[in-house]
XYZ file of C-alpha atoms in Angstrom:
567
model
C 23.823 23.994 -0.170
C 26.125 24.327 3.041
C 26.947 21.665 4.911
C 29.532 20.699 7.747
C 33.074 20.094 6.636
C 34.417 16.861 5.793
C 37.628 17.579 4.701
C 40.470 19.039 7.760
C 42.783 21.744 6.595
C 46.006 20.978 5.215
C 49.074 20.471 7.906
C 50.659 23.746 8.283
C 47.590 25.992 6.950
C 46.677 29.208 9.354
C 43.716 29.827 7.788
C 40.322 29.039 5.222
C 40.798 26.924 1.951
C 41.824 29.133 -0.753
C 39.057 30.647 -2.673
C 39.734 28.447 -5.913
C 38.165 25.178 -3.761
C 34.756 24.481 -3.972
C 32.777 25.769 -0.567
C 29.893 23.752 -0.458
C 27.041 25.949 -2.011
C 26.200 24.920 -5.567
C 29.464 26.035 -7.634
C 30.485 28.916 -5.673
C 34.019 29.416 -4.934
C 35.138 27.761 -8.474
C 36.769 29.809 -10.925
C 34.528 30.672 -13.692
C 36.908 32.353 -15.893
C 39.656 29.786 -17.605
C 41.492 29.665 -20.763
C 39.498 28.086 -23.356
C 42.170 24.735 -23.463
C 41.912 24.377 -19.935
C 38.191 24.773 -19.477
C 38.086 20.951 -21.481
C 40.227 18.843 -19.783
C 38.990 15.911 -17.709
C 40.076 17.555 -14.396
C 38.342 20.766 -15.000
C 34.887 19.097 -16.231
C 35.339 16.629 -13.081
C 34.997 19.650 -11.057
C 33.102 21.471 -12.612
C 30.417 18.940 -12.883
C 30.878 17.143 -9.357
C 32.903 19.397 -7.140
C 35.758 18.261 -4.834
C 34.269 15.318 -3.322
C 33.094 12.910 -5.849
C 32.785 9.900 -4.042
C 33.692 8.331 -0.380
C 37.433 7.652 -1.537
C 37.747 11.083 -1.673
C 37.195 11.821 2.133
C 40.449 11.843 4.197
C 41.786 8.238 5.393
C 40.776 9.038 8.587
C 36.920 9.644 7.676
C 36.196 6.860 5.331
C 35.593 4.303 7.799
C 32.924 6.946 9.248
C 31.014 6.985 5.613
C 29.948 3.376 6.171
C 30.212 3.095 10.143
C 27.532 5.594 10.611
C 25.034 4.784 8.343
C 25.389 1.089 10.016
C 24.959 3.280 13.341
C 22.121 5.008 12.839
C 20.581 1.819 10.939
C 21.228 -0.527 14.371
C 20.054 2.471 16.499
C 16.478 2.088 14.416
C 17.126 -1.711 14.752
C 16.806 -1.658 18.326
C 13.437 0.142 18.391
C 11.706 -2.138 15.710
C 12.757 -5.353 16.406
C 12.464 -5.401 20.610
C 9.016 -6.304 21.812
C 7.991 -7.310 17.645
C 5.874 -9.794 18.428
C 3.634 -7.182 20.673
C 0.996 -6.931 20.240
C -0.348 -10.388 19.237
C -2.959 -9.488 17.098
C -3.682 -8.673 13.945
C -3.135 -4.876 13.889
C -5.622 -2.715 11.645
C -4.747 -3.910 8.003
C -2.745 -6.595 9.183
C -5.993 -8.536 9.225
C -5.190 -8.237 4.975
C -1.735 -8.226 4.302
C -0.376 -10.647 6.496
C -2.967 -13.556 5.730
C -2.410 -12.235 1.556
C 1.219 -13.066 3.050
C 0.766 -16.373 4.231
C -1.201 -17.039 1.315
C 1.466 -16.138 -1.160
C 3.687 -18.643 0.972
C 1.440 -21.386 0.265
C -0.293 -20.624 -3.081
C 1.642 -18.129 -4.838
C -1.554 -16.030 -4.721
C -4.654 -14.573 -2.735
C -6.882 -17.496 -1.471
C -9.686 -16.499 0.674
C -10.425 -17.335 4.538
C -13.780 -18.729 6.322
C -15.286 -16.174 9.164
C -13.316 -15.882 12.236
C -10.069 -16.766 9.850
C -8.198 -14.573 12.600
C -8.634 -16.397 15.847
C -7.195 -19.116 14.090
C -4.610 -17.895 12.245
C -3.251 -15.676 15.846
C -4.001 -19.003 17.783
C -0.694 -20.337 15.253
C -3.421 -22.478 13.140
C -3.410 -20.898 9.866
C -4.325 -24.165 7.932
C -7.965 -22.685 7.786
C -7.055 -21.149 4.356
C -9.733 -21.863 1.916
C -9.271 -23.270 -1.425
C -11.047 -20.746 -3.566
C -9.357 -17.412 -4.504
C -9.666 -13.975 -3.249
C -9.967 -10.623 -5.273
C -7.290 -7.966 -3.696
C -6.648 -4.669 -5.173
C -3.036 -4.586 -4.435
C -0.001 -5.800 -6.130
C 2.147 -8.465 -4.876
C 5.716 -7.169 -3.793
C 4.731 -6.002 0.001
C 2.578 -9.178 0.299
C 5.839 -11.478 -0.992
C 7.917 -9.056 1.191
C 6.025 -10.310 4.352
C 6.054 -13.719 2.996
C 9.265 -14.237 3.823
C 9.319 -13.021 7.110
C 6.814 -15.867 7.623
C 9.064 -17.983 5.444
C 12.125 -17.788 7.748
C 10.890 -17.300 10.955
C 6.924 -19.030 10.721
C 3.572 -17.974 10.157
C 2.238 -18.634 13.673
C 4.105 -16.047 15.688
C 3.802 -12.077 14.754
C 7.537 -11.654 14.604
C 7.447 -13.876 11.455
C 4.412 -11.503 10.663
C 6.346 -8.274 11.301
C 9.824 -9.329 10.452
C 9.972 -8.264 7.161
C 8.919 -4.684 8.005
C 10.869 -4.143 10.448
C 13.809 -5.351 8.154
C 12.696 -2.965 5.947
C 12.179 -0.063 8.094
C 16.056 -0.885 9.178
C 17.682 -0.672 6.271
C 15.709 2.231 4.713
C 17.769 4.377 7.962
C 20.810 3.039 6.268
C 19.823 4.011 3.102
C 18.374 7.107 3.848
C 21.963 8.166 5.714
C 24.154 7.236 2.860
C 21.667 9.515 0.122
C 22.282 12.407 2.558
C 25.541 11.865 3.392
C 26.118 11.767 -1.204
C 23.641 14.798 -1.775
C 25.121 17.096 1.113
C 29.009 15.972 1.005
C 28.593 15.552 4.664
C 28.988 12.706 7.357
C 27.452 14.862 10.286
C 24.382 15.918 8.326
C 24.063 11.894 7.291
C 24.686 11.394 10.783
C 21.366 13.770 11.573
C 19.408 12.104 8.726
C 19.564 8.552 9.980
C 18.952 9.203 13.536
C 15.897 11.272 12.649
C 14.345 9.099 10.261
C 15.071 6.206 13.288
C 13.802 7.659 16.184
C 10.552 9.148 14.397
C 7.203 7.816 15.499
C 5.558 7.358 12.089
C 8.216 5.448 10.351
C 8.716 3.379 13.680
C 5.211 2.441 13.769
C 4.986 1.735 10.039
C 8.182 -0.574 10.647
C 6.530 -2.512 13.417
C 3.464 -3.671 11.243
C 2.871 -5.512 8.193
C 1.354 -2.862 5.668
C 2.557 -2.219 2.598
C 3.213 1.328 2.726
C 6.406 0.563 4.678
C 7.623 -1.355 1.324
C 6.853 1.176 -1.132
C 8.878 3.949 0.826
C 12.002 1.430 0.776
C 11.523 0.947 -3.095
C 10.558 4.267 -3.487
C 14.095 5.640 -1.499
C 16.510 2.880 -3.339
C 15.157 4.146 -6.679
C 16.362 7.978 -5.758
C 19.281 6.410 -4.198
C 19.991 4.528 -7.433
C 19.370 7.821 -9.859
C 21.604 9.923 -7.434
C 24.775 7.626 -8.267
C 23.424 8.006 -12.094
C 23.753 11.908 -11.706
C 27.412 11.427 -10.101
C 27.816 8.552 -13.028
C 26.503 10.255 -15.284
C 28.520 13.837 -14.672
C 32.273 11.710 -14.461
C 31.100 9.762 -18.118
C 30.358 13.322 -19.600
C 33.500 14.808 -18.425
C 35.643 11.546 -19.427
C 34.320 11.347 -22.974
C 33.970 15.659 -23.795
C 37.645 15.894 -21.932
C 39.018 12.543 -24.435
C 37.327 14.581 -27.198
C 39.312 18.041 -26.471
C 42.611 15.861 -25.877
C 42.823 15.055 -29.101
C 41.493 18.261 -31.009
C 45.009 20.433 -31.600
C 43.324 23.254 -29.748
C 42.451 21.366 -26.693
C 38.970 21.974 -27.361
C 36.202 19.521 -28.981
C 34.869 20.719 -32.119
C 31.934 22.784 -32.932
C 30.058 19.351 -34.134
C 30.879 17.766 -31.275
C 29.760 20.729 -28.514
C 26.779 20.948 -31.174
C 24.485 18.190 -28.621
C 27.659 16.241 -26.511
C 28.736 12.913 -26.757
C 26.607 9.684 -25.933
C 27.433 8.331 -22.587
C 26.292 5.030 -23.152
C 24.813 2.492 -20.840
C 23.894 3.698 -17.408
C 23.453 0.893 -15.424
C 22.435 2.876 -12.160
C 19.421 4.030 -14.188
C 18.200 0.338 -15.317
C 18.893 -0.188 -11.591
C 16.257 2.752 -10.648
C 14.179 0.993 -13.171
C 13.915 -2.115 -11.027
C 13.631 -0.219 -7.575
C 10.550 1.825 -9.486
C 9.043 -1.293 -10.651
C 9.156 -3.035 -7.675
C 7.280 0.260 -5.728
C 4.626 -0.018 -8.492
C 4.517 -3.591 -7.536
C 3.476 -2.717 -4.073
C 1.375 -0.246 -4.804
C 0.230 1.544 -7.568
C 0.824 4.960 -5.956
C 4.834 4.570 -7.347
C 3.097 5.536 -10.881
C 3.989 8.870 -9.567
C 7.198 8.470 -8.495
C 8.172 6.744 -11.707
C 6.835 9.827 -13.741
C 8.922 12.433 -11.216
C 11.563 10.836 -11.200
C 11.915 10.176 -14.794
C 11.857 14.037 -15.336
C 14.190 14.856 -12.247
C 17.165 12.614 -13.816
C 16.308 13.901 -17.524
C 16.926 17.362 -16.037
C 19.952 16.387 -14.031
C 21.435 15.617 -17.476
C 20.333 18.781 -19.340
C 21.496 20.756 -16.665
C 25.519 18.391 -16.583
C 25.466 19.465 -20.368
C 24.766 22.698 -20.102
C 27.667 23.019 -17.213
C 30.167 21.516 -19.463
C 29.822 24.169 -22.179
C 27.581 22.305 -24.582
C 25.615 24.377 -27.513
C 22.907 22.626 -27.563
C 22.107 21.267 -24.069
C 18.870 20.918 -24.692
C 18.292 19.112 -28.296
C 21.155 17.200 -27.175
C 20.368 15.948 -23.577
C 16.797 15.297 -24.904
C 18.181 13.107 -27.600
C 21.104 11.681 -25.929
C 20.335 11.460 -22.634
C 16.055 11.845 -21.937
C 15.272 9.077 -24.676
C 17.602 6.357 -23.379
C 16.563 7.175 -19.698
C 12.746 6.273 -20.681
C 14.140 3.427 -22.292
C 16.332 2.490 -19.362
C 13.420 3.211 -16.961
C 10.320 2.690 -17.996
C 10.701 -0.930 -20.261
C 12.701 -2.051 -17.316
C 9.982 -0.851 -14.422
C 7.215 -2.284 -16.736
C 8.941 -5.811 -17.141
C 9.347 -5.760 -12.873
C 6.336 -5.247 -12.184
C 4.644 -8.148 -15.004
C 7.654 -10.736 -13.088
C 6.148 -9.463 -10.242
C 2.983 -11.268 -10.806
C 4.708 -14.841 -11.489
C 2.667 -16.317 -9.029
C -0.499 -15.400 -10.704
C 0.749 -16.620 -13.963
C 1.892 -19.685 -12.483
C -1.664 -20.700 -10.616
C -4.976 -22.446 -12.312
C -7.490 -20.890 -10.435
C -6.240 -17.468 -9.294
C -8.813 -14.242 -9.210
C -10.099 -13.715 -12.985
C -6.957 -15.960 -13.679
C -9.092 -17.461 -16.705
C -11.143 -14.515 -17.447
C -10.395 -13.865 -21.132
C -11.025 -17.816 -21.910
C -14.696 -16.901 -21.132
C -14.842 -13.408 -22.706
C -13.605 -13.401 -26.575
C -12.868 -10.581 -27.695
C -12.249 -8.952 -31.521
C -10.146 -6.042 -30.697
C -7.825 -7.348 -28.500
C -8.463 -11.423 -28.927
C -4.612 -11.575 -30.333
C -2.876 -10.871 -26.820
C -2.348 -14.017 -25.136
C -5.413 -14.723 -22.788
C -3.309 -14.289 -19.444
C -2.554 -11.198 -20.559
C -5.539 -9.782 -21.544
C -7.128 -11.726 -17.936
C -4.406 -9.671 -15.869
C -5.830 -6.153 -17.707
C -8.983 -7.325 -16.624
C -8.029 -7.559 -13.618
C -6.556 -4.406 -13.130
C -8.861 -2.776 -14.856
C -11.805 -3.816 -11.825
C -8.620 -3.231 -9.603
C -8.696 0.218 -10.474
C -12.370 0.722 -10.709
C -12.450 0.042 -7.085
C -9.781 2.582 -6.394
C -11.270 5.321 -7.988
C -14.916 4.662 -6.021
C -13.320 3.966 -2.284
C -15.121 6.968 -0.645
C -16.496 4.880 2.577
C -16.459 6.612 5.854
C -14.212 5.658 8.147
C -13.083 6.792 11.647
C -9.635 7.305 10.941
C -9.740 8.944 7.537
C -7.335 11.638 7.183
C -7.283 14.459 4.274
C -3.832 15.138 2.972
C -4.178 18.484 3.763
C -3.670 17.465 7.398
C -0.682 14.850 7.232
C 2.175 17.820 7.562
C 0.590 19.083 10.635
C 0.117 15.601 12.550
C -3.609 16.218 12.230
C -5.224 12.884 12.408
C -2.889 10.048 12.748
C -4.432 6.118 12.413
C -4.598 4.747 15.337
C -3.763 1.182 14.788
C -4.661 -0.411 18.089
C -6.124 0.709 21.154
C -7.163 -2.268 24.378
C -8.024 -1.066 28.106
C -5.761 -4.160 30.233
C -7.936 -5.394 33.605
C -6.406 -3.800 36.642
C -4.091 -6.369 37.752
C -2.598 -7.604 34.454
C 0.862 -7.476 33.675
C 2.024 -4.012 33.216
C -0.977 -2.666 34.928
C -0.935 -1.515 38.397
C -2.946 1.257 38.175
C -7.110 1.654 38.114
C -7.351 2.184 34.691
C -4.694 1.796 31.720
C -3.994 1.712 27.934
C -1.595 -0.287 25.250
C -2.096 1.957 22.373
C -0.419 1.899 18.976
C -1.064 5.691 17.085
C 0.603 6.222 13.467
C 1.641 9.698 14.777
C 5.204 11.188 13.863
C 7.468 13.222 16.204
C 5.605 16.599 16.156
C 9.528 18.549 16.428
C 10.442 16.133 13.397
C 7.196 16.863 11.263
C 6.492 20.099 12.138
C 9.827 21.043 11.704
C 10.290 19.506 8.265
C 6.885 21.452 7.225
C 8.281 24.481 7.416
C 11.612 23.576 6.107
C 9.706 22.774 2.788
C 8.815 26.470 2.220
C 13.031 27.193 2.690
C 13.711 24.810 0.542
C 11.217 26.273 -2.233
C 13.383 29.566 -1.835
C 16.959 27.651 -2.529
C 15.616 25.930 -5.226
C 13.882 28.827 -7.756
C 15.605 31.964 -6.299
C 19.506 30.098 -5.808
C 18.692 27.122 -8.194
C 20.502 24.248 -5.603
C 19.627 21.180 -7.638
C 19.434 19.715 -4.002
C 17.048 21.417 -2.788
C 15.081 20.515 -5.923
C 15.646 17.175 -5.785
C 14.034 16.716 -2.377
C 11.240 18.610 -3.483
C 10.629 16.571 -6.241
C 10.508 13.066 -4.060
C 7.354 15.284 -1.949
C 5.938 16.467 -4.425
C 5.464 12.918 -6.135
C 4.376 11.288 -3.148
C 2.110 14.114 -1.779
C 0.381 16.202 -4.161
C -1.128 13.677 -6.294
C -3.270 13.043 -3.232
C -5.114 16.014 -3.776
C -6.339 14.838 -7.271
C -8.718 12.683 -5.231
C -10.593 15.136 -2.566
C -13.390 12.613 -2.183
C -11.248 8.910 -1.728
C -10.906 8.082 1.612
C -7.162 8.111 2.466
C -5.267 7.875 5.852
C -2.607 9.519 7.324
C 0.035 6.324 7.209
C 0.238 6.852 3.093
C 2.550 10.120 4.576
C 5.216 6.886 5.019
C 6.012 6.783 1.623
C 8.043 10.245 0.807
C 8.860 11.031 4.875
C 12.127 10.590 3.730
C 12.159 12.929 1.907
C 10.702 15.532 4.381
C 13.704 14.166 6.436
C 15.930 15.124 3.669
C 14.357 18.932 3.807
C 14.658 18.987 7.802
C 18.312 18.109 7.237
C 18.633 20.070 4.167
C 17.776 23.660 6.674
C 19.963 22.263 9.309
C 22.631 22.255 7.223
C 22.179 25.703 6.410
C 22.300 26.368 10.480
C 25.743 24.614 10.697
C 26.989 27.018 8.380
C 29.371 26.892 5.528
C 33.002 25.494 5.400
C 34.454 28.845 4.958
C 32.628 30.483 7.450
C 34.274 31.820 10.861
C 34.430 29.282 13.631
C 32.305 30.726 16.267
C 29.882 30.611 13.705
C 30.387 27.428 12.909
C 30.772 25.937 16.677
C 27.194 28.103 16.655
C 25.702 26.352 14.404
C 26.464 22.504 15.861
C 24.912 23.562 19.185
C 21.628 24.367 17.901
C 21.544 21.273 15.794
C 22.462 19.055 18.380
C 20.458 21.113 20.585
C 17.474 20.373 18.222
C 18.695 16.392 17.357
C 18.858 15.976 21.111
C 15.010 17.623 21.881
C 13.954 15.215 19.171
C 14.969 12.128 20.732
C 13.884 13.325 24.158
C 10.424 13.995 22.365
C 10.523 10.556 20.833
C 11.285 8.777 24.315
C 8.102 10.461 25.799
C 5.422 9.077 22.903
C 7.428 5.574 22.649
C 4.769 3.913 24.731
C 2.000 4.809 22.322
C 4.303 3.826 19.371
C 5.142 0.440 20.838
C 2.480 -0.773 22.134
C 3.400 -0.279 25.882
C 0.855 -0.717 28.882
C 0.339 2.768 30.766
C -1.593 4.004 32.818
C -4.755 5.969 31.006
C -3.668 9.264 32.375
C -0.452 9.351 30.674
C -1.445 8.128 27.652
C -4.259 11.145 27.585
C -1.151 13.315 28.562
C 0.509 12.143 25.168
C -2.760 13.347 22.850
C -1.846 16.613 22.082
C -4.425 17.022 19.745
C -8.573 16.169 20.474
C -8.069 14.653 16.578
C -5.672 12.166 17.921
C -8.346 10.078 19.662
């Protein structure tokens, strides 16, 4: 993968790093030929495995300060844009109407109670004491709805910021978190730079940060899990080349033994990997969609690790990764995401009278009558749960195949009101406060076609990078197509745009150029990126208003549909 330089030339040097350093693009520029007691010694697996830069220490003095600074830069740019004018508009905004009253419900109950006719008017009047006793059925999980909870929790349920807050909180810190995964996968603080501006100024993820669905929750789950099984594959690749190099040190050949480059040495507890676990669990508590995610990114790290063994010069990569490293990362995974998610549902457990909460007391049953009956009440319950998935085929206006979500080709619009001539913000005939669910069409379109160059790096010059982003679309996106007859919307795109962020970057690195490469060429390559960075944001000022819910006049907002589908 190239990618812009983060390390200066050494004082006194007239030219390129010498060929032995690493350049940037998968191994190239190591030297692949070694004596056989060199080839085993920690230093040689270190960089072998993980290349020059293995963590932010490793940057010059002068840059480290930069590896946190601009992720916190890019993270308060994003800030700004969710948080100012939160509380705008003051309705309930398309599934708000759900969500946030689930939200305020969880706040009070611990669970879903249901709401009399015309529960809104109260509840945006500030009165949401209307709240019935009896419970609700909901299909969804309760992370997002806790998540929003405590926006309401620290800042009130009678105002939408306290609606909104925790999204837009969310949003944030997925820019932060989404710069510091490509500044680790790319070695490079301009292309995390790129990453977190692009993610913050896009029009999809803004909108999604500025109301209270849960889609906006799963992404952030969704990202901190990849996040967490990125530092596995970096923890992972230093434990391997600690414990094979300790093994050669003290074999009189400087080699480890046949037996032990038979399958590789155990590597022991990887806490990064039970952390994943959580994050996964947690996205599977929001919605069940993360199933997905859990399953591809289960594979991607078990192949990270076949791959690290196979690097280091072990026999049997594959018997022994499987054993060694693909059975304890189920176990470290998938026990740990499955336990989440039950703790998840605390409140349920907790409650008398919650939704089926005492269903299994009422049905006996002699197959399964020895699980406790809360247990077998909350299968019940997800069993109907999932029933109701698998027949949602209404109609709706704003229904969106997935076959259209790359190309912007029907975005949710989330709001739409025509303000009386003469009300604030209206000086004009006729006007428009609009909110539309549509991403920046140079950011989207863009990162549409950089998924067919990143197909090409990844099975004809086998960049695990490449790969990995791949793998975080490819969970998110194409399991949508299973379902041709559901009705699904556009916003569900929220949950793996970082990851076509990641690919957009991923292509603009290769425009920068590589390290080694001559500097016109390089000086080349950072015009047309900022060149395209700076079109971006220009783009993204123009369709703020109809992200944002600004009052314009009718003309311009028709100027901003690009498409007839838009409307």
């Amino acid at each position: 993968m190239t990618q812009t330089p983060t390390r200066p030339a050494e004082a006194g040097s007239a030219g390129p790093a010498p060929s032995t350093a690493p350049s940037g693009r998968n191994l190239e520029g190591h030297r692949w030929i070694s004596r056989p007691a060199e080839a085993y010694t920690p230093e040689a697996l270190r960089e072998r495995l993980l290349g020059g830069i293995q963590s932010w220490r490793d940057y010059p003095p002068s840059l480290r300060l930069w590896f946190w600074l601009i992720p916190a830069i890019t993270a308060a740019l994003g800030g700004i844009l969710r948080f100012v004018r939160l509380d705008t508009p003051r309705n309930l905004v398309f599934d708000e109407t759900y969500y946030v009253k689930d939200g305020y419900s969880f706040l009070v109950s611990g669970y879903e109670r249901a709401w009399p006719e015309k529960a809104n008017d109260s509840f945006i009047a500030g009165n949401p004491g209307v709240l019935l006793d009896t419970p609700e059925y909901v299909v969804h999980p309760p992370v997002g709805k806790w998540m929003i909870a405590a926006g309401m929790w620290l800042f009130g349920p009678d105002n939408p910021f306290g609606w909104r807050f925790g999204a837009a909180l969310t949003g944030t810190l997925s820019i932060f978190l989404l710069a510091l995964i490509a500044q680790k996968l790319f070695s490079s603080l301009t292309l995390g730079a790129v990453a977190g501006v692009l993610l913050a100024i896009d029009g999809h993820h803004l909108v999604m940060s500025r109301t209270s669905l849960l889609d906006i929750f799963l992404m952030f789950w969704v990202l901190a899990a990849f996040g967490a099984l990125l530092l596995d594959r970096h923890d992972g690749r230093r434990r391997l080349a600690v414990r094979l190099g300790r093994q050669a040190a003290s074999s009189p050949d400087g080699r480890p033994s046949a037996l032990q480059l038979a399958s590789g040495p155990w590597l022991g507890i990887r806490w990064w990997r039970i952390l994943a676990g959580v994050c996964l669990g947690l996205a599977v508590g929001t919605k069940w969609s993360a199933l997905f995610f859990l399953a591809g990114f289960g594979l991607l790290t078990v192949f990270w690790d076949l791959s690290a063994r196979r690097t280091a010069g072990i026999h049997g990569w594959i018997s022994g990764g499987i054993l060694k490293d693909g059975v304890p990362a189920f176990l470290s995974i998938v026990p740990v995401a499955a336990l989440t998610y039950a703790a998840s549902w605390t409140g349920w457990f907790r409650s008398r009278d919650a939704y089926f909460r005492h269903w299994a007391e009422t049905s006996p049953s002699a197959e399964w009558g020895w699980l406790p009956n809360a247990v077998r009440s909350l299968a019940h319950y997800h069993l109907e749960a999932y029933k109701f998935h698998q027949g949602l085929s209404a109609d709706h206006p704003y229904e969106a195949s997935a076959w259209s979500w790359l190309v912007l080709g029907r975005p949710t619009s989330f709001f739409y009101e025509s303000p009386q001539p003469g009300s604030p913000g209206c000086g004009t005939g006729s006007c428009a406060t609009a909110i539309l669910s549509v991403g920046n069409p140079v950011i989207w379109w863009s990162a549409a076609i950089s998924l067919g160059v990143l197909l090409f790096w990844w099975a004809g010059r086998r960049d695990w990078r490449a790969g990995a982003v791949l793998a975080g679309v490819a969970a998110g996106y194409l399991p949508w197509f299973l379902y041709p007859d559901r009705t699904m919307f556009f916003f569900y795109a929220v949950s793996f745009e970082p990851f076509l962020i990641l690919a957009l970057v991923y292509c603009l690195g290769l425009v920068l150029g590589k390290r080694t490469d001559p500097l016109w060429r390089r000086r080349s390559g950072l015009y047309i990126v900022t060149l395209f960075v700076v079109t971006a944001v220009v783009v993204s000022a123009f369709f703020y208003p109809v992200w944002a819910a600004e009052t314009i006049p009718y003309q311009d907002w028709r100027f901003r549909m690009w498409m007839p589908s838009w409307i």
